[in-house]
Coordinates of C-alpha atoms and ligand atoms in Angstrom, one line a residue:
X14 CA 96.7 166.5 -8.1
X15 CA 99.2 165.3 -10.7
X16 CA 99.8 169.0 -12.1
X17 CA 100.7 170.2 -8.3
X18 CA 102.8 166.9 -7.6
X19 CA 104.9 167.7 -10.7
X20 CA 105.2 171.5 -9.5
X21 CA 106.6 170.2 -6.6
X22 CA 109.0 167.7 -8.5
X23 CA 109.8 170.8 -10.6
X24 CA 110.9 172.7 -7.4
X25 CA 112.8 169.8 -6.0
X26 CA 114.7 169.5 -9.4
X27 CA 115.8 173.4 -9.5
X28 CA 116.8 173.3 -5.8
X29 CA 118.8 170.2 -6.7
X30 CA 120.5 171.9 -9.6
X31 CA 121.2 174.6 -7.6
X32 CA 122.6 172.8 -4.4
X33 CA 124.4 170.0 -6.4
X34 CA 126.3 172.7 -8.3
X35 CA 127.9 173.6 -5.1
X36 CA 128.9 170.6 -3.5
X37 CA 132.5 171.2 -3.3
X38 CA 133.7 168.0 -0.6
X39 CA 132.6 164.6 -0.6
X40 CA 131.2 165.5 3.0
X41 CA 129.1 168.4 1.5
X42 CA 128.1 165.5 -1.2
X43 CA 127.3 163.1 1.5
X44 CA 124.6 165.7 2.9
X45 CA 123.2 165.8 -0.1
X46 CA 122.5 162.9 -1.1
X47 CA 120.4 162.7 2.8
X48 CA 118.9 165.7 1.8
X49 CA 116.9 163.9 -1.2
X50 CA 117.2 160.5 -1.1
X51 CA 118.1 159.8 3.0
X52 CA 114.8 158.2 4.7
X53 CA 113.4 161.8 5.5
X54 CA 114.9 163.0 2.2
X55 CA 112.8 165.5 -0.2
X56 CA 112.7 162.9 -3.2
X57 CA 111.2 160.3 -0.4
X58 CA 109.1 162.6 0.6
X59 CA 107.5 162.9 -3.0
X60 CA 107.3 159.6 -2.9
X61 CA 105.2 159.1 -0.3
X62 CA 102.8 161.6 -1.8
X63 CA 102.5 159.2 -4.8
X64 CA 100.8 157.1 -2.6
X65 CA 97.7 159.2 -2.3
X66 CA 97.1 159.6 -5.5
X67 CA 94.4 158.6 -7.7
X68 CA 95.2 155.4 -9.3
X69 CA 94.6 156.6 -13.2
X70 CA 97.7 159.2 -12.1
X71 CA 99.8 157.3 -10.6
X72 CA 102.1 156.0 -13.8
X73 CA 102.1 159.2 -14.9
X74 CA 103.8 161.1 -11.8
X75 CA 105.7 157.6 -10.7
X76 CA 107.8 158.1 -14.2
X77 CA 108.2 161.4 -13.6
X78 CA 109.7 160.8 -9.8
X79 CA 111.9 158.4 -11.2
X80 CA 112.8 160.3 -13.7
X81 CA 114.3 163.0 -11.1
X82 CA 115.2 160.3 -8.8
X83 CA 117.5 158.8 -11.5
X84 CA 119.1 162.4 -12.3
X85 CA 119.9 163.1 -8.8
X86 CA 121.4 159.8 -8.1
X87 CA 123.9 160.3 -11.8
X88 CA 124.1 164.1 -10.4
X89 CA 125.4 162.2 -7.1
X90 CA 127.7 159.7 -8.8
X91 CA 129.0 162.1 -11.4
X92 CA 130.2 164.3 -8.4
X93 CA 131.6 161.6 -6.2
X94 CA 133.9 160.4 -9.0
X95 CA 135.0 164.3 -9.9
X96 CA 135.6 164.8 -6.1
X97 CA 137.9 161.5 -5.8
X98 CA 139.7 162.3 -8.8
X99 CA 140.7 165.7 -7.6
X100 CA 141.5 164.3 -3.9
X101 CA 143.9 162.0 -5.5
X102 CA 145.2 164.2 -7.8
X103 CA 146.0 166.3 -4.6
X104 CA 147.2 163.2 -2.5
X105 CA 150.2 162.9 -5.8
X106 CA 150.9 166.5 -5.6
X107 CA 151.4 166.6 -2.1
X108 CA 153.4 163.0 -1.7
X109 CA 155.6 163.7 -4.5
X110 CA 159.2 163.9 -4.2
X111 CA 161.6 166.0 -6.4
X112 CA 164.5 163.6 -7.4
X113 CA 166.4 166.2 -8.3
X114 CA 167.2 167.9 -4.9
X115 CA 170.1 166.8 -3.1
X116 CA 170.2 164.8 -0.7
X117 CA 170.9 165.5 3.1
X118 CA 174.1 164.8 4.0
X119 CA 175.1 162.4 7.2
X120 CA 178.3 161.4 8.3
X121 CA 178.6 157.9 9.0
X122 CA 180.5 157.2 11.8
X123 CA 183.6 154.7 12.2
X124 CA 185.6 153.1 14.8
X125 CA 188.7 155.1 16.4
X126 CA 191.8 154.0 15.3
X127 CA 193.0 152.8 18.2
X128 CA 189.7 150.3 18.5
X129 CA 190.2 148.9 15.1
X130 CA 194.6 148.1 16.2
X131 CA 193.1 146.9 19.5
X132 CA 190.0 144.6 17.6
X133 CA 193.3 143.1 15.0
X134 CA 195.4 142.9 17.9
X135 CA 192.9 140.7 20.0
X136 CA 191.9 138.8 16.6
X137 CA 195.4 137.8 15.4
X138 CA 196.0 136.5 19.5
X139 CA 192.4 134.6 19.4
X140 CA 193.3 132.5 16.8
X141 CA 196.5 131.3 18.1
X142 CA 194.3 130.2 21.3
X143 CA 194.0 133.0 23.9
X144 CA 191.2 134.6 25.1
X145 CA 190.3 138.0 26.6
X146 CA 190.4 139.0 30.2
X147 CA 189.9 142.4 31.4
X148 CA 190.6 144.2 34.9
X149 CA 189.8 148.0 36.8
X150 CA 191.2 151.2 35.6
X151 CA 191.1 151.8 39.1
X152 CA 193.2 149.8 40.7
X153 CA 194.9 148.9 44.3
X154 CA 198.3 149.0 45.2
X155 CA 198.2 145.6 45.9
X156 CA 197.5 144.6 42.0
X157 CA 199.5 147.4 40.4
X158 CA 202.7 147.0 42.3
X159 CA 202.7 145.0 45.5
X160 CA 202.1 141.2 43.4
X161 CA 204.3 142.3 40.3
X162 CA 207.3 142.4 43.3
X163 CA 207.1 146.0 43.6
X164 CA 207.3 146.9 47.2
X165 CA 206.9 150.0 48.4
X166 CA 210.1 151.9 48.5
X167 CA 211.0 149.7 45.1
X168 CA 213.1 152.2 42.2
X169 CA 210.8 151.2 39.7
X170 CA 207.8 152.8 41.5
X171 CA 209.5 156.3 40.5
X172 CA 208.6 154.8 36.9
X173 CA 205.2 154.5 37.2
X174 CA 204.5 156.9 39.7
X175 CA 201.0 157.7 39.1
X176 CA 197.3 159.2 39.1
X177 CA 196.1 158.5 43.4
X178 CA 192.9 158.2 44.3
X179 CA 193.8 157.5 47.6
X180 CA 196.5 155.8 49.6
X181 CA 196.1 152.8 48.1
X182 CA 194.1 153.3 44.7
X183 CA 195.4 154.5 41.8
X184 CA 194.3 154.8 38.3
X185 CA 196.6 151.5 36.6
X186 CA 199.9 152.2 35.3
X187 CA 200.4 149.2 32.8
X188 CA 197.1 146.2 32.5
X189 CA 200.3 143.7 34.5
X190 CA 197.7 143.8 37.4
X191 CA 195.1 141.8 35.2
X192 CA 197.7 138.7 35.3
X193 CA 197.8 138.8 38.5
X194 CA 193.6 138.4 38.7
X195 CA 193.6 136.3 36.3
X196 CA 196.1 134.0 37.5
X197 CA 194.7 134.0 40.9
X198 CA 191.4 133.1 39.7
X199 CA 192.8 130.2 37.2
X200 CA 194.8 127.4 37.1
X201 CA 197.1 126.7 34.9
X202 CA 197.6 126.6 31.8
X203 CA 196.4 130.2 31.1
X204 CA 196.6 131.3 28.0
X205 CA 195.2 135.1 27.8
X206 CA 195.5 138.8 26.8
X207 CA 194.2 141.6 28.2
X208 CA 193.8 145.1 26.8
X209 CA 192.3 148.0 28.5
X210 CA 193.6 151.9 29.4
X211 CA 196.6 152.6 31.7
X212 CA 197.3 156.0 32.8
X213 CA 200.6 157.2 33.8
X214 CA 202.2 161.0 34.8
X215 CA 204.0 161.5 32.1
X216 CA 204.3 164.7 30.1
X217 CA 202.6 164.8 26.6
X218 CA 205.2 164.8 23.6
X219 CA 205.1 163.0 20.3
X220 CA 205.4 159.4 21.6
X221 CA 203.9 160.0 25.7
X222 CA 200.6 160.6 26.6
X223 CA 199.1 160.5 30.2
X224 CA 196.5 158.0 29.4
X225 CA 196.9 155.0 27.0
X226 CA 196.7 151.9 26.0
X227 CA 198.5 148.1 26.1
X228 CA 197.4 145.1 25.4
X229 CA 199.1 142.4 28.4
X230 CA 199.5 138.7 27.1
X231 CA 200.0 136.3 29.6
X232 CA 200.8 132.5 28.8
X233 CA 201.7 130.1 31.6
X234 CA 202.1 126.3 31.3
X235 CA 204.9 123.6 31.7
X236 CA 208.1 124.1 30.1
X237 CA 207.9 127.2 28.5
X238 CA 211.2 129.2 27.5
X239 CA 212.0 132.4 26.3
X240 CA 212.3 130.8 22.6
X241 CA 208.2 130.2 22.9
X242 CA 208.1 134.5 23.8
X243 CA 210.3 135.2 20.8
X244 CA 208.7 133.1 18.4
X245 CA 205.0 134.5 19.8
X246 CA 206.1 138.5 19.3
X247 CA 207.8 137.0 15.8
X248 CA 204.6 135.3 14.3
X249 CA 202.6 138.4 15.7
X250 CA 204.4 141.3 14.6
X251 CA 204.2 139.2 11.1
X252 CA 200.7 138.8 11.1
X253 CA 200.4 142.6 12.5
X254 CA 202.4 144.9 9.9
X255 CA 203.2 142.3 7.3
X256 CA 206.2 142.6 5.2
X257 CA 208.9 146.0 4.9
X258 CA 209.1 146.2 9.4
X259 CA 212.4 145.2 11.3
X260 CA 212.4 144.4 15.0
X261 CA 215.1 144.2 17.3
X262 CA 215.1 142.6 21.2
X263 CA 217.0 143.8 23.9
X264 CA 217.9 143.3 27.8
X265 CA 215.6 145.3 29.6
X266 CA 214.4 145.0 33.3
X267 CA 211.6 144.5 35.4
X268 CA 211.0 143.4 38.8
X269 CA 208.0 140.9 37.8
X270 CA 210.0 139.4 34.7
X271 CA 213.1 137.4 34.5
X272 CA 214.6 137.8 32.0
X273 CA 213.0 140.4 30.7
X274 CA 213.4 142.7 27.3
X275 CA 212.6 145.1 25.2
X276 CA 211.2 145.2 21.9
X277 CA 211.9 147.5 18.9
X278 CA 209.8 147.9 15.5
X279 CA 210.5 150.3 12.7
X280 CA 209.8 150.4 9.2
X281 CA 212.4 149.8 6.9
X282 CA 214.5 152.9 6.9
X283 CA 212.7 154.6 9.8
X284 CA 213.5 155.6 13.3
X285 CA 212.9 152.6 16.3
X286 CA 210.0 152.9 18.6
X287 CA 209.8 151.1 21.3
X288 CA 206.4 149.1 21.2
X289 CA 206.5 146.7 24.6
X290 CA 207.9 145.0 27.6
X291 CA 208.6 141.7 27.9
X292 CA 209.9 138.5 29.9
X293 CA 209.7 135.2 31.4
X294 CA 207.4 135.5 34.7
X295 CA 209.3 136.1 37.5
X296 CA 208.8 133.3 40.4
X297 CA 207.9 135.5 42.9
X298 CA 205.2 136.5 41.0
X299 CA 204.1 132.8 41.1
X300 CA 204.5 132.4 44.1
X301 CA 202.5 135.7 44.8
X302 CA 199.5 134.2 43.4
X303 CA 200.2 130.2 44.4
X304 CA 201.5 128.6 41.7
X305 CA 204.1 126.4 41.8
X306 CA 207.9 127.7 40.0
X307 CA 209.4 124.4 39.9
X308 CA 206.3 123.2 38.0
X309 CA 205.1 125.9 35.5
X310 CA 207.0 128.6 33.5
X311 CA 205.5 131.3 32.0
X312 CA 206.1 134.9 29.7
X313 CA 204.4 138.3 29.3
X314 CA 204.6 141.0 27.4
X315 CA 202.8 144.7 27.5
X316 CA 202.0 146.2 24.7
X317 CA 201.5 149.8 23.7
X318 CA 198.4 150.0 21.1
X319 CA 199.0 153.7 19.9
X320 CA 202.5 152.8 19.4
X321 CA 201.3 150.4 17.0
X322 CA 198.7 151.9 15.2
X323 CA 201.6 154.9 14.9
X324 CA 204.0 152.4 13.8
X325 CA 200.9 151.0 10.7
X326 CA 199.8 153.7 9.3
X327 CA 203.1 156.2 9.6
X328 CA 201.5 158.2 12.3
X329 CA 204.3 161.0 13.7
X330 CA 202.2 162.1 17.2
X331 CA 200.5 160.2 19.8
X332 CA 198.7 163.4 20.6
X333 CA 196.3 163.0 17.9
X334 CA 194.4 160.3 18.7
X335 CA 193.1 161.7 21.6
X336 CA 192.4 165.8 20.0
X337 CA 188.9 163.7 18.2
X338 CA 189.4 165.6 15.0
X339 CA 187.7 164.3 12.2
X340 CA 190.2 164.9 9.6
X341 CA 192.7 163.1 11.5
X342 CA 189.9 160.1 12.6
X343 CA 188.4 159.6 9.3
X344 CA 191.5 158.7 7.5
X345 CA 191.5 155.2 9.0
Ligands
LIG28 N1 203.9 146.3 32.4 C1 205.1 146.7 31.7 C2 205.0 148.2 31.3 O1 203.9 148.7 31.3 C3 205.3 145.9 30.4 C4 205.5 144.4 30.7 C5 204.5 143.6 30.7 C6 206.8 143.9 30.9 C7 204.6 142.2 30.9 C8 207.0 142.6 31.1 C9 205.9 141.7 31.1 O2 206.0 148.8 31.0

């Protein structure tokens, strides 16, 4: 009985060796280890067959089942740990980076030129107490003309003669029609500036472009005089370009200011460029939107933002801020 349980333990041994040596995945391992020590397992089986033996020959063939038991289950270990090691090792080789490629290259993106004038623009006027209104691109006639005392068959209509929609819409000329909502939607004082895209039909050259920008400022309270407008543009063009600019005013007209001018920047040396409208609010415009003109003055000004921006960083063609080249965006 002994002599053919330890045959069969011999057997199970050499089929071990045999299988074990070509386990070659932790899954493969897994089914294994069922195979001989799992409930129905071959080594369990043995087992079992201990049981029915005599009791003189039980020691003997119980050391010799452990003895395989215990080879199988260091065979098992011995594997598992050999089998991690070289999963790992493959995990590293896979995962690992070569720091010595170069990287991939991504442009990072910046603000246009003319956002960055417009964001100092509306800074420098925040601080000194105004905020921010904003009106359509499309506008009526009403707001574009007819309230800024431009009736119809008005000269200064030739001017601003424009993109139509329809009869009476029209992409905005100049952002004057935002004073107008703004004052009819606030009493006064109103203290505010509003920047935004105008559009006019003009033909492109170094210093026109058919669409854009101003920034209006609009400030309306008792007792203001022309002296409060100069000292405004003063402090802002200051603030703006800093030191090395000259500006120059000078009698200009339109039908919503009175008196109304014109105001000239250049750098020291260069040519002037004309960089915005300006006046004291006409009363008919107060009127128009039901304030009072014996009780409240008031001054606005309009204010080309590429003519600025040209005017800071020595820019020769309006043209290129709307072409979206790179070069020319990425310099600022
Ligand atoms: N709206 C005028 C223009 O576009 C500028 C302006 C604004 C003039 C406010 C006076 C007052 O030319």
């Amino acid at each position: 009985m002994l002599r053919e349980l330890a045959a069969r333990i011999d057997e199970v041994r050499t089929r071990w060796e045999e299988e074990s040596g070509r386990v070659s995945s932790l899954e493969e391992l897994e089914e294994v280890r069922i195979r001989y020590l799992g409930r129905k397992g071959l080594l369990t089986g043995l087992f079992a067959v201990l049981r029915e033996l005599p009791p003189a020959e039980r020691a003997e063939a119980g050391r010799l089942l452990n003895e395989l038991r215990e080879e199988v289950q260091r065979g098992i270990e011995r594997l598992r740990a050999e089998l991690e090691a070289a999963a790992e090792a493959e995990r590293l080789r896979r995962e690992a980076y070569d720091l010595t490629l170069p990287g991939i290259w991504r442009g990072v993106g910046k603000l246009h030129p003319l956002t960055q004038v417009r964001l100092e623009i509306e800074r420098i006027f925040m601080e000194m107490g105004f905020d921010v209104a904003t009106g359509p691109e499309v506008e009526t006639d009403y707001y574009n003309f007819e309230a800024l005392n431009i009736p119809p068959d008005h000269p200064a209509r030739d001017e601003w003669d424009s993109f139509y929609i329809d009869e009476g819409l029209l992409l905005r000329t100049h952002t004057s029609p935002v004073q107008i909502r703004v004052m009819k939607s606030r009493k006064p004082p109103v203290r505010v500036i509003c920047p935004g895209r105008c559009y006019r039909r003009d033909t492109p050259d170094a210093t026109h472009f058919p669409v854009f920008h101003q920034v209006e400022l609009l400030w309306v309270e008792r007792g203001l005089t022309m002296a409060h407008l100069k000292w405004i543009i003063e402090e802002f063009v200051r603030q703006f370009f800093g030191p090395g600019y000259e500006m120059r005013f000078s009698a200009d007209f339109f039908p919503f200011t009175e008196p109304s001018a014109q105001v000239h920047i250049r750098r020291e040396g260069g040519p002037w460029l004309e960089i915005m409208g300006a006046g004291m609010v006409d009363p008919a415009v107060f009127r128009e939107v039901g304030y009072d003109p014996e009780e409240v003055t008031g001054f606005a000004f309009g204010l080309g933002i590429e003519r600025m921006a040209m005017l800071k960083y020595g820019i020769d063609d309006i043209r290129l801020f709307f072409q979206n080249d790179v070069r020319f965006l990425g310099q600022f």
